[in-house]
């Protein structure tokens, strides 16, 4: 896979022979919240990984750091935040909508890293969303928590459909923390169950890798990590690129719809 960005507003993603052209509509899209009521599912790591991959390929990305623990802000304070990535902190339920809209005027990609609870601030973020990513580990307990996020998304759809009957808020589950060498029976079973319910799921998974944890340990992008300290950097980079490419693919399909 390879991602080739023409400029900030126009991107060309090349994936196994298929081209996805992302045009000027990036000026109004996308805002992508990463949500899950359960903590520890790799939500923040996934958000940062995808953002860094897009920036690496030439895009500009804003991350709205809406987690009270401010993990993104602390990461950026390490001094290795690339020029194409902006982290906006000081987010509350009263200002998140305005911060998202301001960011969307500057950068074509706006990601929102939300706290791992079903708080009111999540509802405000969903009101500004164009697509939602729900990270989930491969367990039935995590699936139950992800179901709460999906229910919240559907509630948001119903609320806005009162005024815009055709409104829909697309989303997909992204499996995280999965083994690199095999697929567990539980994950396979969950995929079948969720698919049978009509729930969209990423084909790509964010695997369990030391290199992804090292993002926050050493507070620097994958390509700036020390290979003597962090194993599997090449594999992690390939995994990050695959996830980012599928994110672009899914967003491009929403544009075309």
Coordinates of N, CA and C in Angstrom, one line a residue, residues 19-194:
X19 N -7.8 3.2 -6.8 CA -7.5 4.6 -6.5 C -8.7 5.2 -5.8
X20 N -8.4 6.0 -4.8 CA -9.5 6.7 -4.1 C -9.1 8.2 -4.1
X21 N -9.8 9.0 -4.8 CA -9.5 10.4 -4.9 C -10.3 11.2 -3.9
X22 N -9.7 11.9 -3.1 CA -10.3 12.7 -2.1 C -10.1 14.2 -2.4
X23 N -11.2 14.9 -2.8 CA -11.1 16.2 -3.4 C -11.3 17.3 -2.5
X24 N -11.8 18.4 -3.0 CA -12.0 19.6 -2.3 C -13.0 19.5 -1.1
X25 N -13.8 18.4 -1.2 CA -14.8 18.2 -0.1 C -14.1 18.0 1.2
X26 N -12.8 17.7 1.2 CA -12.1 17.6 2.5 C -12.1 19.0 3.3
X27 N -12.4 20.0 2.5 CA -12.5 21.3 3.2 C -13.7 21.3 4.2
X28 N -14.7 20.5 3.9 CA -15.8 20.4 4.9 C -15.9 19.1 5.5
X29 N -15.0 18.2 5.2 CA -15.0 16.8 5.7 C -13.6 16.3 5.7
X30 N -13.2 15.5 6.6 CA -14.1 14.9 7.7 C -13.7 15.3 9.1
X31 N -14.6 15.3 10.0 CA -14.4 15.3 11.4 C -14.7 13.9 11.9
X32 N -13.7 13.3 12.5 CA -13.8 11.9 12.9 C -13.5 11.7 14.4
X33 N -14.5 11.5 15.2 CA -14.3 11.2 16.6 C -13.9 9.7 16.8
X34 N -13.1 9.4 17.7 CA -12.8 8.1 18.1 C -13.5 7.9 19.5
X35 N -14.5 7.0 19.6 CA -15.2 6.9 20.8 C -15.3 5.4 21.3
X36 N -15.3 5.3 22.6 CA -15.7 4.0 23.2 C -15.8 4.3 24.7
X37 N -17.0 3.9 25.3 CA -17.1 4.1 26.7 C -16.1 3.4 27.6
X38 N -15.5 2.3 27.1 CA -14.6 1.6 27.9 C -13.2 2.1 27.6
X39 N -12.4 2.3 28.7 CA -11.0 2.7 28.6 C -10.2 1.5 28.3
X40 N -8.9 1.8 27.9 CA -8.0 0.7 27.6 C -8.1 -0.1 26.3
X41 N -8.9 0.5 25.4 CA -9.1 -0.2 24.1 C -8.1 0.3 23.0
X42 N -7.2 1.2 23.4 CA -6.3 1.7 22.4 C -6.9 2.8 21.6
X43 N -7.9 3.5 22.1 CA -8.5 4.6 21.4 C -7.6 5.7 21.1
X44 N -6.8 6.2 22.1 CA -5.9 7.3 21.9 C -4.7 6.9 21.0
X45 N -4.2 5.7 21.2 CA -3.1 5.2 20.4 C -3.5 5.1 18.9
X46 N -4.7 4.6 18.7 CA -5.2 4.5 17.3 C -5.4 5.8 16.6
X47 N -6.0 6.7 17.4 CA -6.2 8.1 16.9 C -4.9 8.7 16.5
X48 N -3.9 8.7 17.4 CA -2.6 9.3 17.1 C -1.9 8.6 16.0
X49 N -1.9 7.2 15.9 CA -1.3 6.5 14.9 C -1.8 6.9 13.5
X50 N -3.1 6.9 13.3 CA -3.6 7.3 12.0 C -3.3 8.7 11.7
X51 N -3.4 9.6 12.6 CA -3.1 11.0 12.4 C -1.6 11.2 11.9
X52 N -0.7 10.5 12.6 CA 0.7 10.6 12.3 C 1.0 10.0 10.9
X53 N 0.3 9.0 10.5 CA 0.5 8.4 9.2 C 0.0 9.3 8.1
X54 N -1.1 10.0 8.3 CA -1.6 11.0 7.3 C -0.6 12.1 7.2
X55 N -0.1 12.6 8.4 CA 0.9 13.7 8.4 C 2.1 13.3 7.7
X56 N 2.6 12.1 7.9 CA 3.8 11.6 7.3 C 3.7 11.6 5.8
X57 N 2.5 11.4 5.3 CA 2.3 11.4 3.8 C 2.0 12.7 3.2
X58 N 1.9 13.8 4.1 CA 1.8 15.1 3.6 C 0.5 15.8 3.9
X59 N -0.4 15.2 4.6 CA -1.7 15.9 5.0 C -1.5 16.7 6.3
X60 N -2.4 17.6 6.5 CA -2.5 18.3 7.8 C -3.6 17.8 8.6
X61 N -3.4 17.6 9.9 CA -4.4 17.0 10.8 C -4.4 17.8 12.1
X62 N -5.6 18.0 12.6 CA -5.8 18.5 13.9 C -6.4 17.4 14.8
X63 N -5.8 17.2 16.0 CA -6.4 16.3 17.0 C -7.0 17.2 18.1
X64 N -8.3 17.0 18.3 CA -9.0 17.7 19.4 C -8.8 16.8 20.7
X65 N -8.0 17.2 21.6 CA -7.7 16.4 22.8 C -8.7 16.6 23.8
X66 N -9.8 15.8 23.8 CA -11.0 16.0 24.6 C -11.0 15.1 25.8
X67 N -9.9 14.4 26.0 CA -9.7 13.5 27.2 C -9.2 14.3 28.3
X68 N -9.9 14.3 29.5 CA -9.4 15.1 30.7 C -8.0 14.8 31.1
X69 N -7.5 13.6 30.8 CA -6.1 13.3 31.1 C -5.1 13.9 30.1
X70 N -5.6 14.5 29.0 CA -4.8 15.2 28.0 C -3.6 14.4 27.5
X71 N -3.8 13.1 27.1 CA -2.7 12.3 26.6 C -2.0 12.8 25.4
X72 N -2.8 13.4 24.4 CA -2.2 13.9 23.2 C -1.4 15.2 23.5
X73 N -1.9 16.0 24.4 CA -1.1 17.2 24.7 C 0.2 16.9 25.4
X74 N 0.1 15.9 26.3 CA 1.4 15.4 26.9 C 2.3 14.8 25.9
X75 N 1.8 14.1 25.0 CA 2.6 13.5 23.9 C 3.3 14.6 23.1
X76 N 2.6 15.6 22.7 CA 3.2 16.7 21.9 C 4.2 17.5 22.7
X77 N 4.1 17.5 24.0 CA 5.0 18.2 24.9 C 6.4 17.6 24.9
X78 N 6.5 16.3 24.3 CA 7.8 15.6 24.2 C 8.7 16.3 23.2
X79 N 8.2 17.1 22.4 CA 9.0 17.9 21.4 C 9.2 17.3 20.0
X80 N 8.5 16.2 19.7 CA 8.6 15.5 18.4 C 7.3 15.5 17.6
X81 N 6.4 16.4 17.9 CA 5.2 16.6 17.2 C 5.5 17.1 15.8
X82 N 5.2 16.5 14.7 CA 5.5 17.0 13.4 C 4.8 18.2 13.0
X83 N 5.3 19.0 12.1 CA 4.7 20.3 11.8 C 3.2 20.2 11.3
X84 N 2.9 19.1 10.6 CA 1.6 19.0 10.0 C 0.5 18.6 11.0
X85 N 0.9 18.4 12.3 CA -0.1 17.9 13.3 C -0.3 19.0 14.4
X86 N -1.5 19.4 14.6 CA -1.9 20.3 15.6 C -2.7 19.6 16.7
X87 N -2.3 19.9 18.0 CA -3.1 19.3 19.1 C -3.8 20.5 19.8
X88 N -5.1 20.4 19.9 CA -5.9 21.4 20.6 C -6.4 20.9 21.9
X89 N -6.0 21.6 23.0 CA -6.4 21.1 24.3 C -7.3 22.2 25.0
X90 N -7.6 22.0 26.2 CA -8.5 22.9 26.9 C -9.9 22.7 26.5
X91 N -10.3 21.5 26.2 CA -11.6 21.2 25.7 C -12.6 20.9 26.8
X92 N -13.8 21.5 26.6 CA -14.9 21.2 27.6 C -16.2 20.9 26.8
X93 N -17.2 20.5 27.4 CA -18.5 20.2 26.7 C -19.1 21.5 26.2
X94 N -18.7 22.6 26.7 CA -19.2 23.9 26.3 C -18.5 24.5 25.1
X95 N -17.2 24.1 24.8 CA -16.5 24.7 23.7 C -16.1 23.7 22.6
X96 N -16.4 22.4 22.8 CA -15.9 21.4 21.9 C -16.4 21.6 20.5
X97 N -17.7 22.0 20.3 CA -18.3 22.2 19.0 C -17.6 23.3 18.3
X98 N -17.3 24.4 19.0 CA -16.7 25.5 18.4 C -15.2 25.2 18.0
X99 N -14.5 24.5 18.9 CA -13.1 24.1 18.6 C -13.1 23.2 17.3
X100 N -14.0 22.3 17.2 CA -14.0 21.4 16.0 C -14.2 22.2 14.8
X101 N -15.2 23.1 14.8 CA -15.5 24.0 13.6 C -14.3 24.9 13.3
X102 N -13.7 25.4 14.3 CA -12.5 26.3 14.0 C -11.4 25.4 13.3
X103 N -11.2 24.2 13.9 CA -10.1 23.4 13.3 C -10.4 23.0 11.9
X104 N -11.7 22.7 11.6 CA -12.1 22.3 10.2 C -11.8 23.4 9.2
X105 N -11.7 24.6 9.6 CA -11.4 25.7 8.7 C -10.0 25.8 8.4
X106 N -9.1 25.1 9.2 CA -7.7 25.2 9.0 C -7.1 23.9 8.4
X107 N -7.5 22.8 8.9 CA -7.0 21.5 8.4 C -8.1 20.6 7.8
X108 N -7.7 19.8 6.8 CA -8.7 19.0 6.1 C -9.2 17.8 7.0
X109 N -8.3 17.4 7.9 CA -8.7 16.2 8.8 C -8.7 16.7 10.2
X110 N -9.9 16.4 10.9 CA -10.0 16.8 12.3 C -10.4 15.5 13.0
X111 N -9.5 15.0 13.9 CA -9.8 13.8 14.7 C -10.1 14.3 16.1
X112 N -11.0 13.6 16.8 CA -11.4 14.0 18.1 C -11.1 12.8 19.0
X113 N -10.2 12.9 20.0 CA -9.9 11.9 21.0 C -10.7 12.2 22.2
X114 N -11.7 11.3 22.5 CA -12.7 11.6 23.6 C -12.3 10.7 24.8
X115 N -12.8 11.1 25.9 CA -12.6 10.3 27.1 C -13.4 9.0 27.0
X116 N -12.9 8.0 27.8 CA -13.5 6.7 27.7 C -14.8 6.5 28.5
X117 N -15.6 7.5 28.5 CA -16.9 7.4 29.2 C -18.0 8.0 28.3
X118 N -19.2 7.6 28.7 CA -20.4 8.1 27.9 C -20.8 9.5 28.5
X119 N -19.9 10.5 28.3 CA -20.2 11.8 28.9 C -20.9 12.7 27.9
X120 N -21.4 13.8 28.3 CA -22.1 14.8 27.5 C -21.2 15.3 26.4
X121 N -19.9 15.4 26.7 CA -19.0 16.0 25.7 C -19.0 15.1 24.4
X122 N -19.2 13.8 24.6 CA -19.2 12.9 23.5 C -20.4 13.2 22.6
X123 N -21.5 13.5 23.1 CA -22.7 13.8 22.4 C -22.4 15.1 21.5
X124 N -21.8 16.1 22.1 CA -21.5 17.3 21.4 C -20.5 17.0 20.2
X125 N -19.6 16.1 20.4 CA -18.6 15.8 19.4 C -19.3 15.0 18.2
X126 N -20.3 14.2 18.6 CA -21.0 13.4 17.6 C -21.9 14.4 16.7
X127 N -22.3 15.5 17.3 CA -23.1 16.4 16.5 C -22.3 17.1 15.4
X128 N -20.9 17.1 15.5 CA -20.0 17.7 14.5 C -19.4 16.6 13.7
X129 N -19.7 15.3 13.9 CA -19.0 14.3 13.2 C -19.5 14.0 11.8
X130 N -18.5 13.6 11.0 CA -18.8 13.1 9.6 C -18.7 11.6 9.5
X131 N -17.9 11.0 10.4 CA -17.6 9.6 10.5 C -17.1 9.3 11.9
X132 N -17.5 8.1 12.4 CA -17.1 7.7 13.8 C -16.3 6.4 13.7
X133 N -15.2 6.4 14.4 CA -14.5 5.1 14.6 C -14.6 4.7 16.0
X134 N -15.0 3.4 16.2 CA -15.2 2.8 17.5 C -14.2 1.7 17.7
X135 N -13.1 2.0 18.4 CA -12.0 1.0 18.6 C -12.6 0.0 19.6
X136 N -12.2 -1.3 19.4 CA -12.7 -2.3 20.3 C -11.7 -3.5 20.3
X137 N -11.4 -4.0 21.5 CA -10.6 -5.2 21.6 C -11.5 -6.4 21.4
X138 N -10.9 -7.5 21.1 CA -11.6 -8.7 20.7 C -12.1 -9.5 21.9
X139 N -13.0 -9.0 22.7 CA -13.6 -9.7 23.8 C -15.1 -9.3 23.8
X140 N -15.9 -10.2 24.4 CA -17.3 -10.0 24.5 C -17.6 -8.8 25.5
X141 N -16.8 -8.6 26.5 CA -17.0 -7.5 27.4 C -16.8 -6.2 26.6
X142 N -15.7 -6.1 25.8 CA -15.5 -4.9 25.0 C -16.6 -4.7 24.0
X143 N -17.1 -5.8 23.5 CA -18.2 -5.7 22.5 C -19.5 -5.1 23.1
X144 N -19.7 -5.4 24.4 CA -20.9 -4.8 25.1 C -20.7 -3.3 25.3
X145 N -19.4 -2.9 25.6 CA -19.2 -1.5 25.7 C -19.2 -0.8 24.4
X146 N -18.7 -1.4 23.3 CA -18.8 -0.8 22.0 C -20.3 -0.6 21.6
X147 N -21.1 -1.6 22.0 CA -22.5 -1.5 21.7 C -23.2 -0.2 22.3
X148 N -22.6 0.2 23.4 CA -23.1 1.5 24.0 C -22.8 2.7 23.1
X149 N -21.6 2.6 22.6 CA -21.2 3.7 21.7 C -22.0 3.7 20.4
X150 N -22.3 2.6 19.9 CA -23.2 2.5 18.7 C -24.6 3.0 19.0
X151 N -25.1 2.6 20.2 CA -26.4 3.1 20.5 C -26.4 4.6 20.6
X152 N -25.4 5.2 21.1 CA -25.3 6.7 21.2 C -25.2 7.3 19.8
X153 N -24.5 6.6 18.9 CA -24.5 7.1 17.5 C -25.9 7.1 16.9
X154 N -26.6 6.0 17.1 CA -28.0 5.8 16.6 C -28.9 6.9 17.2
X155 N -28.7 7.1 18.5 CA -29.6 8.1 19.1 C -29.3 9.5 18.5
X156 N -28.1 9.8 18.2 CA -27.7 11.1 17.5 C -28.4 11.2 16.2
X157 N -28.4 10.1 15.4 CA -29.0 10.0 14.1 C -30.5 10.3 14.3
X158 N -31.2 9.7 15.2 CA -32.6 9.9 15.3 C -32.9 11.3 15.7
X159 N -32.1 11.9 16.6 CA -32.3 13.2 17.0 C -32.3 14.2 15.9
X160 N -31.3 14.1 15.0 CA -31.1 15.0 13.9 C -32.0 14.7 12.7
X161 N -32.5 13.5 12.7 CA -33.5 13.1 11.6 C -34.8 13.8 11.7
X162 N -35.1 14.4 12.9 CA -36.3 15.2 13.1 C -36.3 16.4 12.1
X163 N -35.1 16.9 11.9 CA -35.0 18.1 11.1 C -34.4 17.8 9.7
X164 N -33.7 16.6 9.6 CA -33.1 16.2 8.3 C -33.3 14.7 8.2
X165 N -34.5 14.3 7.6 CA -34.9 12.9 7.6 C -33.9 12.0 6.9
X166 N -33.1 12.4 6.0 CA -32.1 11.6 5.3 C -30.7 11.5 6.0
X167 N -30.6 12.2 7.2 CA -29.3 12.2 7.8 C -28.9 10.9 8.4
X168 N -27.7 10.6 8.2 CA -27.1 9.4 8.8 C -25.7 9.7 9.2
X169 N -25.2 9.0 10.3 CA -23.9 9.2 10.8 C -23.1 7.9 10.6
X170 N -22.3 7.7 9.6 CA -21.6 6.5 9.4 C -20.6 6.2 10.4
X171 N -20.4 4.9 10.7 CA -19.4 4.5 11.7 C -18.9 3.1 11.4
X172 N -17.8 2.8 12.0 CA -17.3 1.4 11.9 C -16.5 1.0 13.1
X173 N -16.5 -0.2 13.5 CA -15.7 -0.8 14.6 C -14.3 -1.1 14.0
X174 N -13.3 -0.8 14.8 CA -11.9 -1.1 14.5 C -11.4 -2.0 15.6
X175 N -11.1 -3.2 15.3 CA -10.5 -4.1 16.3 C -9.0 -3.7 16.6
X176 N -8.7 -3.6 17.9 CA -7.4 -3.2 18.4 C -6.8 -4.3 19.3
X177 N -5.5 -4.2 19.4 CA -4.8 -5.1 20.4 C -4.9 -6.5 20.0
X178 N -5.1 -6.8 18.7 CA -5.2 -8.2 18.2 C -3.8 -8.8 18.0
X179 N -3.7 -10.2 18.2 CA -2.4 -10.8 18.0 C -1.9 -10.6 16.6
X180 N -0.6 -10.6 16.4 CA 0.0 -10.3 15.1 C 0.1 -11.6 14.2
X181 N 0.2 -12.8 14.9 CA 0.4 -14.0 14.1 C -0.8 -14.8 13.8
X182 N -1.9 -14.5 14.5 CA -3.1 -15.3 14.3 C -4.4 -14.6 14.7
X183 N -5.5 -15.1 14.3 CA -6.8 -14.5 14.7 C -7.5 -15.4 15.7
X184 N -7.8 -14.9 16.9 CA -8.5 -15.7 17.9 C -9.9 -16.1 17.5
X185 N -10.3 -17.2 18.1 CA -11.7 -17.7 17.8 C -12.7 -16.7 18.3
X186 N -12.4 -16.0 19.4 CA -13.3 -15.0 19.9 C -13.5 -13.8 18.9
X187 N -12.4 -13.4 18.4 CA -12.4 -12.3 17.4 C -13.2 -12.7 16.2
X188 N -13.0 -13.9 15.7 CA -13.7 -14.4 14.5 C -15.2 -14.5 14.8
X189 N -15.5 -15.0 16.0 CA -16.9 -15.1 16.4 C -17.6 -13.7 16.5
X190 N -16.8 -12.8 17.1 CA -17.4 -11.4 17.2 C -17.6 -10.8 15.8
X191 N -16.7 -11.0 14.9 CA -16.8 -10.4 13.6 C -18.1 -10.9 12.9
X192 N -18.3 -12.2 13.0 CA -19.5 -12.8 12.4 C -20.8 -12.3 13.1
X193 N -20.8 -12.2 14.4 CA -21.9 -11.7 15.1 C -22.3 -10.3 14.8
X194 N -21.2 -9.4 14.8 CA -21.4 -8.0 14.5 C -21.9 -7.8 13.0

